[in-house]
Tab-separated table of C-alpha atoms and ligand atoms in Angstrom:
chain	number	residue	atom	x	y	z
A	237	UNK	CA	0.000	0.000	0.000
A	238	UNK	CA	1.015	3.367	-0.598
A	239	UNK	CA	1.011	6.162	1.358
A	240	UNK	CA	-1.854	7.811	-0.845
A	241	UNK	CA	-5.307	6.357	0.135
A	242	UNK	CA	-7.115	4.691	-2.536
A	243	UNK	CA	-10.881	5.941	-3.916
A	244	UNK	CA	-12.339	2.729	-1.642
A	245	UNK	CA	-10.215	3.825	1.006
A	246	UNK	CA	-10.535	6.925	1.071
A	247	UNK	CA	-14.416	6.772	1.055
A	248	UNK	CA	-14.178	4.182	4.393
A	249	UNK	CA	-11.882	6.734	5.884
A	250	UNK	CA	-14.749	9.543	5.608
A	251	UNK	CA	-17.646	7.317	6.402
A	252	UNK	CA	-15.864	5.846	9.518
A	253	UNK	CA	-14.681	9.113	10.694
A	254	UNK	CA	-18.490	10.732	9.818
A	255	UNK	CA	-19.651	7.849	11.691
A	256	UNK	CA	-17.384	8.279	15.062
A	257	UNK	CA	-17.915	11.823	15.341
A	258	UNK	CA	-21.138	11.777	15.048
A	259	UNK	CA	-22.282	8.605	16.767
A	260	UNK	CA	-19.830	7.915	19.252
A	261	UNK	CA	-17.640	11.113	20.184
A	262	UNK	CA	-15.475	11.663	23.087
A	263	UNK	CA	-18.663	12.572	25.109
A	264	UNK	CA	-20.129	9.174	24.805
A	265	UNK	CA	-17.164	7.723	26.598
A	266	UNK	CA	-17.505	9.853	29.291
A	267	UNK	CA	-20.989	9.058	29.373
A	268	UNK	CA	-20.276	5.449	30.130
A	269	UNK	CA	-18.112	6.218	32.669
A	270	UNK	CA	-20.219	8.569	34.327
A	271	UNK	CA	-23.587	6.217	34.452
A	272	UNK	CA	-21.668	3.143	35.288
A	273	UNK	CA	-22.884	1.364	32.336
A	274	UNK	CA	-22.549	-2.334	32.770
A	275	UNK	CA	-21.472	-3.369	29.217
A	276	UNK	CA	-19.372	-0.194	28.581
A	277	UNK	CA	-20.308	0.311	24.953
A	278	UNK	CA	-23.488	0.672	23.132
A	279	UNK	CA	-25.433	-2.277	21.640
A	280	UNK	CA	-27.628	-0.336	19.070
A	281	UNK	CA	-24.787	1.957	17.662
A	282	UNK	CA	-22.479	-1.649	17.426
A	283	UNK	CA	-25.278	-3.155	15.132
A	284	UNK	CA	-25.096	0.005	13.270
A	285	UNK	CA	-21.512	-0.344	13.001
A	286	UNK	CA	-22.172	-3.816	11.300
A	287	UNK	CA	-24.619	-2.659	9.214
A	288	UNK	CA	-21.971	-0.359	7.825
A	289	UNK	CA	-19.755	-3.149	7.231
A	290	UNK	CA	-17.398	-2.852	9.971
A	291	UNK	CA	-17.454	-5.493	11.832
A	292	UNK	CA	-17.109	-7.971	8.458
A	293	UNK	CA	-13.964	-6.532	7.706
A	294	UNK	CA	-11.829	-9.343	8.087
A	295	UNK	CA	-14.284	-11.541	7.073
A	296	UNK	CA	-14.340	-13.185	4.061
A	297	UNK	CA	-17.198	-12.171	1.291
A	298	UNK	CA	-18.250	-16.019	1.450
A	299	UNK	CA	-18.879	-15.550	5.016
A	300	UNK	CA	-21.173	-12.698	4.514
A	301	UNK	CA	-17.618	-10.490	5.188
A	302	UNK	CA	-17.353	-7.127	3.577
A	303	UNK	CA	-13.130	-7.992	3.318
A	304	UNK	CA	-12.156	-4.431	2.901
A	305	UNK	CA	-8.820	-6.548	4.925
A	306	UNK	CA	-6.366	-5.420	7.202
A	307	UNK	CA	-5.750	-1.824	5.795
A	308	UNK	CA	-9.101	-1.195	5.771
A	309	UNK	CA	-9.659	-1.669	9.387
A	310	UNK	CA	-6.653	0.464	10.241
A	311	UNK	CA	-8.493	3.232	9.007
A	312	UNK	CA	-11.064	2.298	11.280
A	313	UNK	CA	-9.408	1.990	14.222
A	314	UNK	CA	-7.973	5.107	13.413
A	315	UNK	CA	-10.976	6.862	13.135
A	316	UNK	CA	-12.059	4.951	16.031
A	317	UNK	CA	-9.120	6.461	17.991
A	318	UNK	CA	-9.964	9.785	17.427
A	319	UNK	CA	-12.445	9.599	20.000
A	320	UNK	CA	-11.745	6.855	21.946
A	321	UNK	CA	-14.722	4.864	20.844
A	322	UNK	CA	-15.295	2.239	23.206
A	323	UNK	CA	-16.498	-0.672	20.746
A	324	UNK	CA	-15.311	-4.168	20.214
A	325	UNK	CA	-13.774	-3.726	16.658
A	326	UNK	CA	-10.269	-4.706	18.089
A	327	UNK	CA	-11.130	-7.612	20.421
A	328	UNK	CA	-13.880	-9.100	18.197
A	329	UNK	CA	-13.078	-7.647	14.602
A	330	UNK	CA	-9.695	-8.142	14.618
A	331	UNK	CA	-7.977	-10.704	17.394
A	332	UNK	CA	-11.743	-12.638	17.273
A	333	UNK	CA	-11.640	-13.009	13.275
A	334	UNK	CA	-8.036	-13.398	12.987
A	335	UNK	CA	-7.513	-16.094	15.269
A	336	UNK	CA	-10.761	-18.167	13.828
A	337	UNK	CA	-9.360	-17.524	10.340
A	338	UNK	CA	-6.068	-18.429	10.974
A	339	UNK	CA	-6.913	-21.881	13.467
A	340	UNK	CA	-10.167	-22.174	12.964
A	341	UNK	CA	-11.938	-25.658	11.549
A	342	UNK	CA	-14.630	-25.586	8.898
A	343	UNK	CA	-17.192	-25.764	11.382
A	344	UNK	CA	-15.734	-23.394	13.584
A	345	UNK	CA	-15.362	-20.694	10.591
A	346	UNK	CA	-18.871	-21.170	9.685
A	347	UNK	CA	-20.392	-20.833	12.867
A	348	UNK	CA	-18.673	-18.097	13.912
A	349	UNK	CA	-17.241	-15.636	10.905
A	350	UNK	CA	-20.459	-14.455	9.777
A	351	UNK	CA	-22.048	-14.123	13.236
A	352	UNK	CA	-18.924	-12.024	13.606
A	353	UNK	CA	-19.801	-10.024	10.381
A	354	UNK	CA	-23.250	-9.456	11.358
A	355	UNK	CA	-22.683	-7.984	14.811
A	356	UNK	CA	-24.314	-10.852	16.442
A	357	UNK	CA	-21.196	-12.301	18.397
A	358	UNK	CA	-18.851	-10.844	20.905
A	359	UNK	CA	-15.245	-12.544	21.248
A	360	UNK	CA	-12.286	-11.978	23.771
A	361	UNK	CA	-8.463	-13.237	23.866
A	362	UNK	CA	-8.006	-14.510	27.313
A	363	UNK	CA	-4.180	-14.474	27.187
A	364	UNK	CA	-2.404	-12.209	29.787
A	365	UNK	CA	-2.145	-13.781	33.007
A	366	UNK	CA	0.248	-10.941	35.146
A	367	UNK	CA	0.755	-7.335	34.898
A	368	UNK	CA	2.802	-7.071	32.046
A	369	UNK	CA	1.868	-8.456	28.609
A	370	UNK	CA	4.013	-12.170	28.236
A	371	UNK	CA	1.943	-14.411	26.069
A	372	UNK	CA	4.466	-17.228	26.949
A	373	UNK	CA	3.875	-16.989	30.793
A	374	UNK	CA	0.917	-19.204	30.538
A	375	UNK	CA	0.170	-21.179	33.552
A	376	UNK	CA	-3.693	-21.864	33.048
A	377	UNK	CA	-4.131	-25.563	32.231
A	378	UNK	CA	-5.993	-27.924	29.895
A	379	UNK	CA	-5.850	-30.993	30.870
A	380	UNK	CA	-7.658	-34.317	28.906
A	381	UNK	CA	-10.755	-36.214	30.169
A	382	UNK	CA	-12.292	-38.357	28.128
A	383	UNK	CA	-13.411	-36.409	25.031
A	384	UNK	CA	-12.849	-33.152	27.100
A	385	UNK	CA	-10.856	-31.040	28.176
A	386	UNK	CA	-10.579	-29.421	31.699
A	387	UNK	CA	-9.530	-25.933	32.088
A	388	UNK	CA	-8.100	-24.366	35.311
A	389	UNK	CA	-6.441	-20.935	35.839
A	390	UNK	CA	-6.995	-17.048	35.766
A	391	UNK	CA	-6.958	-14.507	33.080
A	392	UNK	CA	-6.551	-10.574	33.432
A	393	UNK	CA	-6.703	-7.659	31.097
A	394	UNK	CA	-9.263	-9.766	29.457
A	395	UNK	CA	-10.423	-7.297	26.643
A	396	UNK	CA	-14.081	-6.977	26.587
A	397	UNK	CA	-13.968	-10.042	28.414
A	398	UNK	CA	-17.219	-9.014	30.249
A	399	UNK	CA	-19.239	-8.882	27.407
A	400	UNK	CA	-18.471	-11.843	25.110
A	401	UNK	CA	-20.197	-14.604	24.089
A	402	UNK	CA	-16.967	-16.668	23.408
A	403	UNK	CA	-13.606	-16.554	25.044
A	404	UNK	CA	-10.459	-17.834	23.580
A	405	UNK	CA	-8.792	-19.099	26.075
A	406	UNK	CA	-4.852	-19.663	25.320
A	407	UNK	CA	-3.837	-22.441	28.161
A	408	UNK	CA	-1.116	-25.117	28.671
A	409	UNK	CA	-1.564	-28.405	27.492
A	410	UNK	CA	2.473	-29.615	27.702
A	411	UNK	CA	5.547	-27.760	28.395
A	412	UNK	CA	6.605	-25.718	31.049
A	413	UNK	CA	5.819	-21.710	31.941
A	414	UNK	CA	7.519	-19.649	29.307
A	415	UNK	CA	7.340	-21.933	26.695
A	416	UNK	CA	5.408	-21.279	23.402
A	417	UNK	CA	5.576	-24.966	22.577
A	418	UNK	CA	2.724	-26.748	24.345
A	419	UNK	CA	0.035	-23.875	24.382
A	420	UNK	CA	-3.680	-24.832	22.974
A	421	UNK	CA	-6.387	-22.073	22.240
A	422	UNK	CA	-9.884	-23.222	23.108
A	423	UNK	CA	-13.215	-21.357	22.567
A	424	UNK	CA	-15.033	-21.458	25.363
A	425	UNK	CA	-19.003	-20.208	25.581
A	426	UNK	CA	-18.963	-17.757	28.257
A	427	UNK	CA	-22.787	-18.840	28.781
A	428	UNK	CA	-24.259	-21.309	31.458
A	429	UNK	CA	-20.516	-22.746	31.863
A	430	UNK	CA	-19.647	-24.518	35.195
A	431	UNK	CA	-16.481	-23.257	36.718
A	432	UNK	CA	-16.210	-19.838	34.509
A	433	UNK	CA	-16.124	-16.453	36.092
A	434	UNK	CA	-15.671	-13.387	34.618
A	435	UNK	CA	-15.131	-9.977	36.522
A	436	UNK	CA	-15.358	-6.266	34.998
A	437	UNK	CA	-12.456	-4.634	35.668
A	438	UNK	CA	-12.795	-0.541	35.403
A	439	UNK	CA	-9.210	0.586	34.291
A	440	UNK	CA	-7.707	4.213	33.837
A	441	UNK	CA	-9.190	4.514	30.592
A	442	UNK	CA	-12.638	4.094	31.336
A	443	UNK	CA	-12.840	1.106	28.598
A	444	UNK	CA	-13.322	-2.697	28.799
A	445	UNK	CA	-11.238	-5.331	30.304
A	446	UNK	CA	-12.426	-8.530	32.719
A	447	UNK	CA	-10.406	-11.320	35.115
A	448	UNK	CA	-11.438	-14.446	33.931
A	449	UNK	CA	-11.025	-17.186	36.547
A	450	UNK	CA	-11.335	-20.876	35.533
A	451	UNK	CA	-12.204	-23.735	37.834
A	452	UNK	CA	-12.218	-27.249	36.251
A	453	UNK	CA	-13.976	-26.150	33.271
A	454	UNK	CA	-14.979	-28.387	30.496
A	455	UNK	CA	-14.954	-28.150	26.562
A	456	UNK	CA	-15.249	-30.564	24.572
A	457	UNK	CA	-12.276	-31.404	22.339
A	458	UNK	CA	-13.798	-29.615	19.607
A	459	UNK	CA	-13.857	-26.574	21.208
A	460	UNK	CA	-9.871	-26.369	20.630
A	461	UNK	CA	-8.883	-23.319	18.082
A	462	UNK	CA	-6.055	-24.871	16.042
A	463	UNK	CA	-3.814	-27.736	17.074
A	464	UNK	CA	-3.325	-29.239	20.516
A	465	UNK	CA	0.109	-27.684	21.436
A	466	UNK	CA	0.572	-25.858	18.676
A	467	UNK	CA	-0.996	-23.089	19.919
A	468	UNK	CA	1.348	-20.138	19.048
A	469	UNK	CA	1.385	-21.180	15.991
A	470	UNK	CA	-2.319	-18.699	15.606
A	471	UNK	CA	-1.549	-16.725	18.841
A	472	UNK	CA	1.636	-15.162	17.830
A	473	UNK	CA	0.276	-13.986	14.366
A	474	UNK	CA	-3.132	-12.809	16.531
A	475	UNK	CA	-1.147	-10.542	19.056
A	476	UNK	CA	0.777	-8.886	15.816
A	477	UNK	CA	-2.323	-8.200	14.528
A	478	UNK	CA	-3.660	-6.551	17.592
A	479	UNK	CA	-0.124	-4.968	18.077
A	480	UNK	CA	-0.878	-3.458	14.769
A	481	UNK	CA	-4.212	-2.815	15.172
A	482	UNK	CA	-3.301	-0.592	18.371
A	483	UNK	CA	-0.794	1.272	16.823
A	484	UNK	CA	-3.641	2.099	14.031
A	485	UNK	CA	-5.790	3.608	16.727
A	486	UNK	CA	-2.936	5.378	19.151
A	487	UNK	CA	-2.188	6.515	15.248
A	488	UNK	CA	-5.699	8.339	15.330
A	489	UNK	CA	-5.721	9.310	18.673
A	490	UNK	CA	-2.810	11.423	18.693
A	491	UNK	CA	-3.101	12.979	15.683
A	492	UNK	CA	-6.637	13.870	17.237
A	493	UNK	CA	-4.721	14.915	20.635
A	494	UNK	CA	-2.154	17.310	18.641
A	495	UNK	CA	-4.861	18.659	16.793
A	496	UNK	CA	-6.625	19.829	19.258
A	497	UNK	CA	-3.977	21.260	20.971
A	498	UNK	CA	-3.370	23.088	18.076
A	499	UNK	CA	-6.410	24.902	18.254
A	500	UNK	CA	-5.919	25.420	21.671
A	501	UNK	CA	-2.623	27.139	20.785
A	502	UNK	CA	-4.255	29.767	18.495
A	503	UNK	CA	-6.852	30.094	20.640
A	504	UNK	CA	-5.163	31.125	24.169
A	505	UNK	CA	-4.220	34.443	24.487
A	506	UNK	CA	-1.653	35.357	27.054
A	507	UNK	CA	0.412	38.637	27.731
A	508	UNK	CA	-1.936	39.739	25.000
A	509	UNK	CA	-0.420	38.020	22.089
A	510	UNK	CA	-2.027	33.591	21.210
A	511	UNK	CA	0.369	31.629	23.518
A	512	UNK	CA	1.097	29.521	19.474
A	513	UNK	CA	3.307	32.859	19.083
A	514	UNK	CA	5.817	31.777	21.243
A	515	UNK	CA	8.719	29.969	19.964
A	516	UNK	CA	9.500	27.421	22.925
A	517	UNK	CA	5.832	26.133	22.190
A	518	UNK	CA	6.065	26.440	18.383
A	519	UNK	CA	9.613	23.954	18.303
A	520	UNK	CA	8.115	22.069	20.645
A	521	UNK	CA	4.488	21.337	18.279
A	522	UNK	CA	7.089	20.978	15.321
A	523	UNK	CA	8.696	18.203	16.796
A	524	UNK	CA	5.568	16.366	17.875
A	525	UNK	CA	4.333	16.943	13.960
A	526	UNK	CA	7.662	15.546	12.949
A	527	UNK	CA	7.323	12.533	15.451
A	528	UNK	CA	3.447	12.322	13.836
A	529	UNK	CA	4.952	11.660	10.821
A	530	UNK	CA	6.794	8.841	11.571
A	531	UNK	CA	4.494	7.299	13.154
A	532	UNK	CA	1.744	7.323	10.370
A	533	UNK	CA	4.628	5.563	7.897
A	534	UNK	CA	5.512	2.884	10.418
A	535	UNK	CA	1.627	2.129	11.011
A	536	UNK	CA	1.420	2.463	7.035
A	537	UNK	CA	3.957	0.065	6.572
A	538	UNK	CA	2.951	-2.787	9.157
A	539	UNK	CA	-0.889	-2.375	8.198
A	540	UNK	CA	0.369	-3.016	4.478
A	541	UNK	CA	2.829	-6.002	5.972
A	542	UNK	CA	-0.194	-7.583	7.343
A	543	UNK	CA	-2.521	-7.280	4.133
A	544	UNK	CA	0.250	-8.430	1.669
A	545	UNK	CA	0.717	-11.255	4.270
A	546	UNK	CA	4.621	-10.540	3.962
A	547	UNK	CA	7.367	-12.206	6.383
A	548	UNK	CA	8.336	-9.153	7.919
A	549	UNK	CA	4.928	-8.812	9.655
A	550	UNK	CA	6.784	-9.554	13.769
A	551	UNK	CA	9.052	-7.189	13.295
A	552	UNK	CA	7.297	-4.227	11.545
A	553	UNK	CA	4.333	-4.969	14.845
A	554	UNK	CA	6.970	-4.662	17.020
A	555	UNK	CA	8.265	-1.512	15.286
A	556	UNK	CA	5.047	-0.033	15.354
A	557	UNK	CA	3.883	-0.860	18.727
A	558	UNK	CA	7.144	0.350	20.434
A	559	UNK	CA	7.143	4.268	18.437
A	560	UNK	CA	3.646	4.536	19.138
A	561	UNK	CA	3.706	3.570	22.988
A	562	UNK	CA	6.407	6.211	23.441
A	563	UNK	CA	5.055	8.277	20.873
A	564	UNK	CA	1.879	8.413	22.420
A	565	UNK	CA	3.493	8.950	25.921
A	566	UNK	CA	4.977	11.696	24.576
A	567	UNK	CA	2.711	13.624	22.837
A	568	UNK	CA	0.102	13.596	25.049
A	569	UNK	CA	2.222	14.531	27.706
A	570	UNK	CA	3.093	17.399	25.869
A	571	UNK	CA	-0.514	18.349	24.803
A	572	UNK	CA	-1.806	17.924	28.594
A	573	UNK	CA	0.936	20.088	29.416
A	574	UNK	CA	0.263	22.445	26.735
A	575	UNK	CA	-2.832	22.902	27.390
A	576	UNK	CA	-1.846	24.741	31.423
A	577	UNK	CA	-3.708	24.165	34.309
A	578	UNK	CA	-7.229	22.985	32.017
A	579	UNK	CA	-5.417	20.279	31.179
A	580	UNK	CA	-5.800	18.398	34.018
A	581	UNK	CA	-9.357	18.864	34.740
A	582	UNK	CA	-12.198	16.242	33.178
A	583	UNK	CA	-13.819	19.136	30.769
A	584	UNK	CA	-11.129	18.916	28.666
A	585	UNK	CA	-10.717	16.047	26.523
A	586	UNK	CA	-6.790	15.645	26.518
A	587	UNK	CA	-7.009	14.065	29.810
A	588	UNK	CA	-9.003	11.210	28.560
A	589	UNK	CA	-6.428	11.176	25.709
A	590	UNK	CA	-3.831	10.585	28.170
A	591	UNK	CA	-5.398	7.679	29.952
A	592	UNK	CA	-6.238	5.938	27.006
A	593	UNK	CA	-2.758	6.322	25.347
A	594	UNK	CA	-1.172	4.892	28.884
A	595	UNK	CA	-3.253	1.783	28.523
A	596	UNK	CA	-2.900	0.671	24.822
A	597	UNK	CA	0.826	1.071	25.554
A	598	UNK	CA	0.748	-1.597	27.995
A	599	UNK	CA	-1.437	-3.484	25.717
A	600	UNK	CA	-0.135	-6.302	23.902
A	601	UNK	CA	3.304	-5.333	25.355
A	602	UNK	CA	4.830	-1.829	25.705
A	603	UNK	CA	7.979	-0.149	24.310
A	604	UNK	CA	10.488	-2.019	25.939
A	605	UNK	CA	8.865	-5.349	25.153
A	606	UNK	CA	9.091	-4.334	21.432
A	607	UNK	CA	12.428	-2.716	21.429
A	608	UNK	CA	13.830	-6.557	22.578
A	609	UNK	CA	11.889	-8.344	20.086
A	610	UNK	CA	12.070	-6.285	17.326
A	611	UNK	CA	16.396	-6.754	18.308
A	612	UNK	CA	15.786	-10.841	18.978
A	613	UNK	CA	13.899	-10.945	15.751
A	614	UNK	CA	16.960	-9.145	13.854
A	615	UNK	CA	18.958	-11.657	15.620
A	616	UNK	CA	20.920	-9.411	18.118
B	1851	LIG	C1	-2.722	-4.253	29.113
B	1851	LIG	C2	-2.456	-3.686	30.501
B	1851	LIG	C3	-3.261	-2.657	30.955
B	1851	LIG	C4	-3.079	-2.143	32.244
B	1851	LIG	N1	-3.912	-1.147	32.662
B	1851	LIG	C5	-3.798	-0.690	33.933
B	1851	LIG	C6	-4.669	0.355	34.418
B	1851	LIG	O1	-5.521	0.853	33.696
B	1851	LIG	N2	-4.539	0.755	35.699
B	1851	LIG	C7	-3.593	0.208	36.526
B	1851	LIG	O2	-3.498	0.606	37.671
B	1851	LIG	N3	-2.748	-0.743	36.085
B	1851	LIG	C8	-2.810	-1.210	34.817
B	1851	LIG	N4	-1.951	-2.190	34.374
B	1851	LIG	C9	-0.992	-2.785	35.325
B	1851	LIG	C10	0.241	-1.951	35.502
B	1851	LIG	O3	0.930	-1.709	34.326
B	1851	LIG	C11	1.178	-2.719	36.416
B	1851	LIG	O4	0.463	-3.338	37.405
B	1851	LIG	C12	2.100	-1.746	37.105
B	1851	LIG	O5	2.845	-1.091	36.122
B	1851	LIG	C13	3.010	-2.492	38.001
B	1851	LIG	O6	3.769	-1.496	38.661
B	1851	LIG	P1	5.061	-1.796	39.488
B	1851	LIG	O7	5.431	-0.530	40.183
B	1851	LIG	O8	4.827	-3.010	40.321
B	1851	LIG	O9	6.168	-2.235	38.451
B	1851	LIG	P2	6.736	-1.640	37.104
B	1851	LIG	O10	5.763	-0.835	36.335
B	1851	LIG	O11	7.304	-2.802	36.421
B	1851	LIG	O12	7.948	-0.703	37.534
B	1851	LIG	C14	7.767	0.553	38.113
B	1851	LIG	C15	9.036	1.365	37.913
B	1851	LIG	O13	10.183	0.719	38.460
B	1851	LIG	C16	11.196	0.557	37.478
B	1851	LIG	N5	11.864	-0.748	37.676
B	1851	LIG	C17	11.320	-1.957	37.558
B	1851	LIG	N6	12.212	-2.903	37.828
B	1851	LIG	C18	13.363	-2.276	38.106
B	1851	LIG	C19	14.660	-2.712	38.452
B	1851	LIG	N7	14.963	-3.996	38.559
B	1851	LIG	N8	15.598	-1.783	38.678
B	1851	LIG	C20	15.342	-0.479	38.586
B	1851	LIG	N9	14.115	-0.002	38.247
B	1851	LIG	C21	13.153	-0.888	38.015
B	1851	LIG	C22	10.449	0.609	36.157
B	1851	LIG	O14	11.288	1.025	35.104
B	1851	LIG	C23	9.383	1.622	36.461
B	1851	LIG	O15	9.836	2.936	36.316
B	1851	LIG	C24	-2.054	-2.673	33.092
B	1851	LIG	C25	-1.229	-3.679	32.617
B	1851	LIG	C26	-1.424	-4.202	31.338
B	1851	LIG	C27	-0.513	-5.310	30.883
């Protein structure tokens, strides 16, 4: 992909970004967070969202999919970032179709994918289990029974975990802690199941995450997403997706961040000239629109990685992932502090900004975890 949109992506950029300013701007985040709402996004504007096509993405056109691929929903997200749109496009759109694409069965694709593409299902990667993103540190296990298997551990950072229908639940069927050998992903109905419990979790950003705890819980052996032990085989290429995918929306929501700021800039007046007059804040908005521009080419690049399905997809998600953590970190430490004293209070939006950014850095592992894999991957 270049880094001119095409006419088809062009138009999904303005419908998507029509659609999240008008439907689902900043102030319905806060308005979640301020009535406590259980589910922490809004049904009715989802199924609008897969009316649109949006939530097919991914999805293949034979599975009722709209396909627009990879690309395509990093201009979403993007969009999506620009007001920190609490929906499930990255836990269900893209880690949700992803991983059933890449290990699902038949059966599996055609039950879920276009349930997926219609809105209808809700999905969530159960795969942290500490702090700090380490998809190898998997001590939840999966043990055989018969024709089952039984599942016992604990889950946290569970993306929309409180809302979906299905879990994917990445647990240890051989090998020790640490390893990625001996990991099997299971989907697991988050319905009427003995032994599951799932907790909301209210984080810093105000969106969606869940502890999962697992107590002897059985799935049948069809139930298992890909092959027993081989596991990382479809959760490895599932995180770089959603490494990507995250990069596409901090992507949006800085640029949205500096913008604003921006305004604000012209806008303040103090010692009777627009504070944007001064040079200490003008180098300093130059180098966050240099830094900007960086960022949009690595996201560019490791969005276009993904659709072309080329080799180089680990190490352009880790690229991406680590610049936009600290880029992110950066910038909207500079806008908050940009914007004085307001900056810190709720009415203004770069707060919010800030809060997100901290959290989708620590998604999916933050800066330093990328800086050593991106290096391990180029075999330093
Ligand atoms: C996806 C995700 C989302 C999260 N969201 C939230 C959230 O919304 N709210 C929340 O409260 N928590 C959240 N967390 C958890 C949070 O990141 C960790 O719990 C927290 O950072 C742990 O803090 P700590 O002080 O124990 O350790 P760390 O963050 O590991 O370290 C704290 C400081 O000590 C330094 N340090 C660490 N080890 C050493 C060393 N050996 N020598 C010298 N310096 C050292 C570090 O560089 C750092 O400056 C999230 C985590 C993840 C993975």
């Amino acid at each position: 992909m270049g880094l001119v949109l095409t006419e088809e992506q062009t138009l999904l950029k303005e419908t998507a970004s029509q659609f999240f300013q008008e439907k689902l701007p900043v102030a319905n985040l806060r308005k979640l967070r301020d009535e406590k709402n259980a589910d922490g996004f809004e049904r009715s504007t989802w199924k609008e969202m897969a009316d649109l096509g949006f939530a097919g993405v991914l999805v293949p056109e034979s599975y009722g999919g709209t396909e627009f691929g990879p690309v395509g929903l990093g201009i979403i997200l993007e969009q999506a970032g620009r007001t920190i749109a609490s929906t499930p496009l990255l836990s269900t759109v893209l880690l949700g179709t992803t991983a059933v694409q890449l290990g699902g069965s038949q059966t599996q694709r055609q039950d879920i994918l276009p349930a997926i593409a219609a809105g209808e299902t809700i999905m969530a990667l159960a795969v942290e289990e500490g702090p700090h993103h380490n998809p190898t540190q998997i001590a939840t296990t999966a043990t055989a029974d018969g024709d089952n298997f039984k599942l016992s551990g604990s889950k946290t950072f569970v993306i929309d975990g409180h809302i979906a229908d299905t879990l994917i639940v990445v647990a240890r069927t051989s090998g020790e802690v640490n390893d990625s050998n001996g990991l099997t992903l299971f989907l697991v109905n988050t319905s009427g199941t003995d032994g599951l419990e799932i907790t909301r979790t209210i984080m810093a950003d105000s969106r969606n995450a869940a502890n999962v705890t697992l107590k002897d819980v059985s799935v049948p052996a069809s139930a298992v997403l890909g092959g027993v032990d081989g596991g990382w085989d479809v959760l490895e290429p599932v995180l770089d997706a959603g490494r990507i995918g995250v990069s596409a929306e901090l992507m949006g929501l800085i640029q949205e961040a500096f913008d604003q700021t921006l305004v604000y800039l012209k806008e303040r007046t103090q010692f009777g000239e627009p504070i944007g007059s001064f040079q200490a804040l003008q180098h300093r908005a130059a180098e966050m629109f240099a830094e900007l521009e960086v960022c949009r080419s690595v996201v560019l690049d490791a969005l276009s990685a993904l659709e072309e399905r080329r080799n180089d997809v680990p190490s352009l998600a880790s690229l991406a992932k680590a610049r936009l953590s600290e880029a992110s970190k950066h910038i909207t430490n500079e806008c908050l502090q940009m914007h004085g004293g307001v900056g810190m209070t709720d009415e203004y939006d770069v707060g919010l900004f800030m809060k997100r950014a901290r959290v989708a850095a620590a998604t999916f592992g933050n800066a330093g975890f990328h800086r050593d894999r991106y290096a391990g991957l180029d075999g330093f």
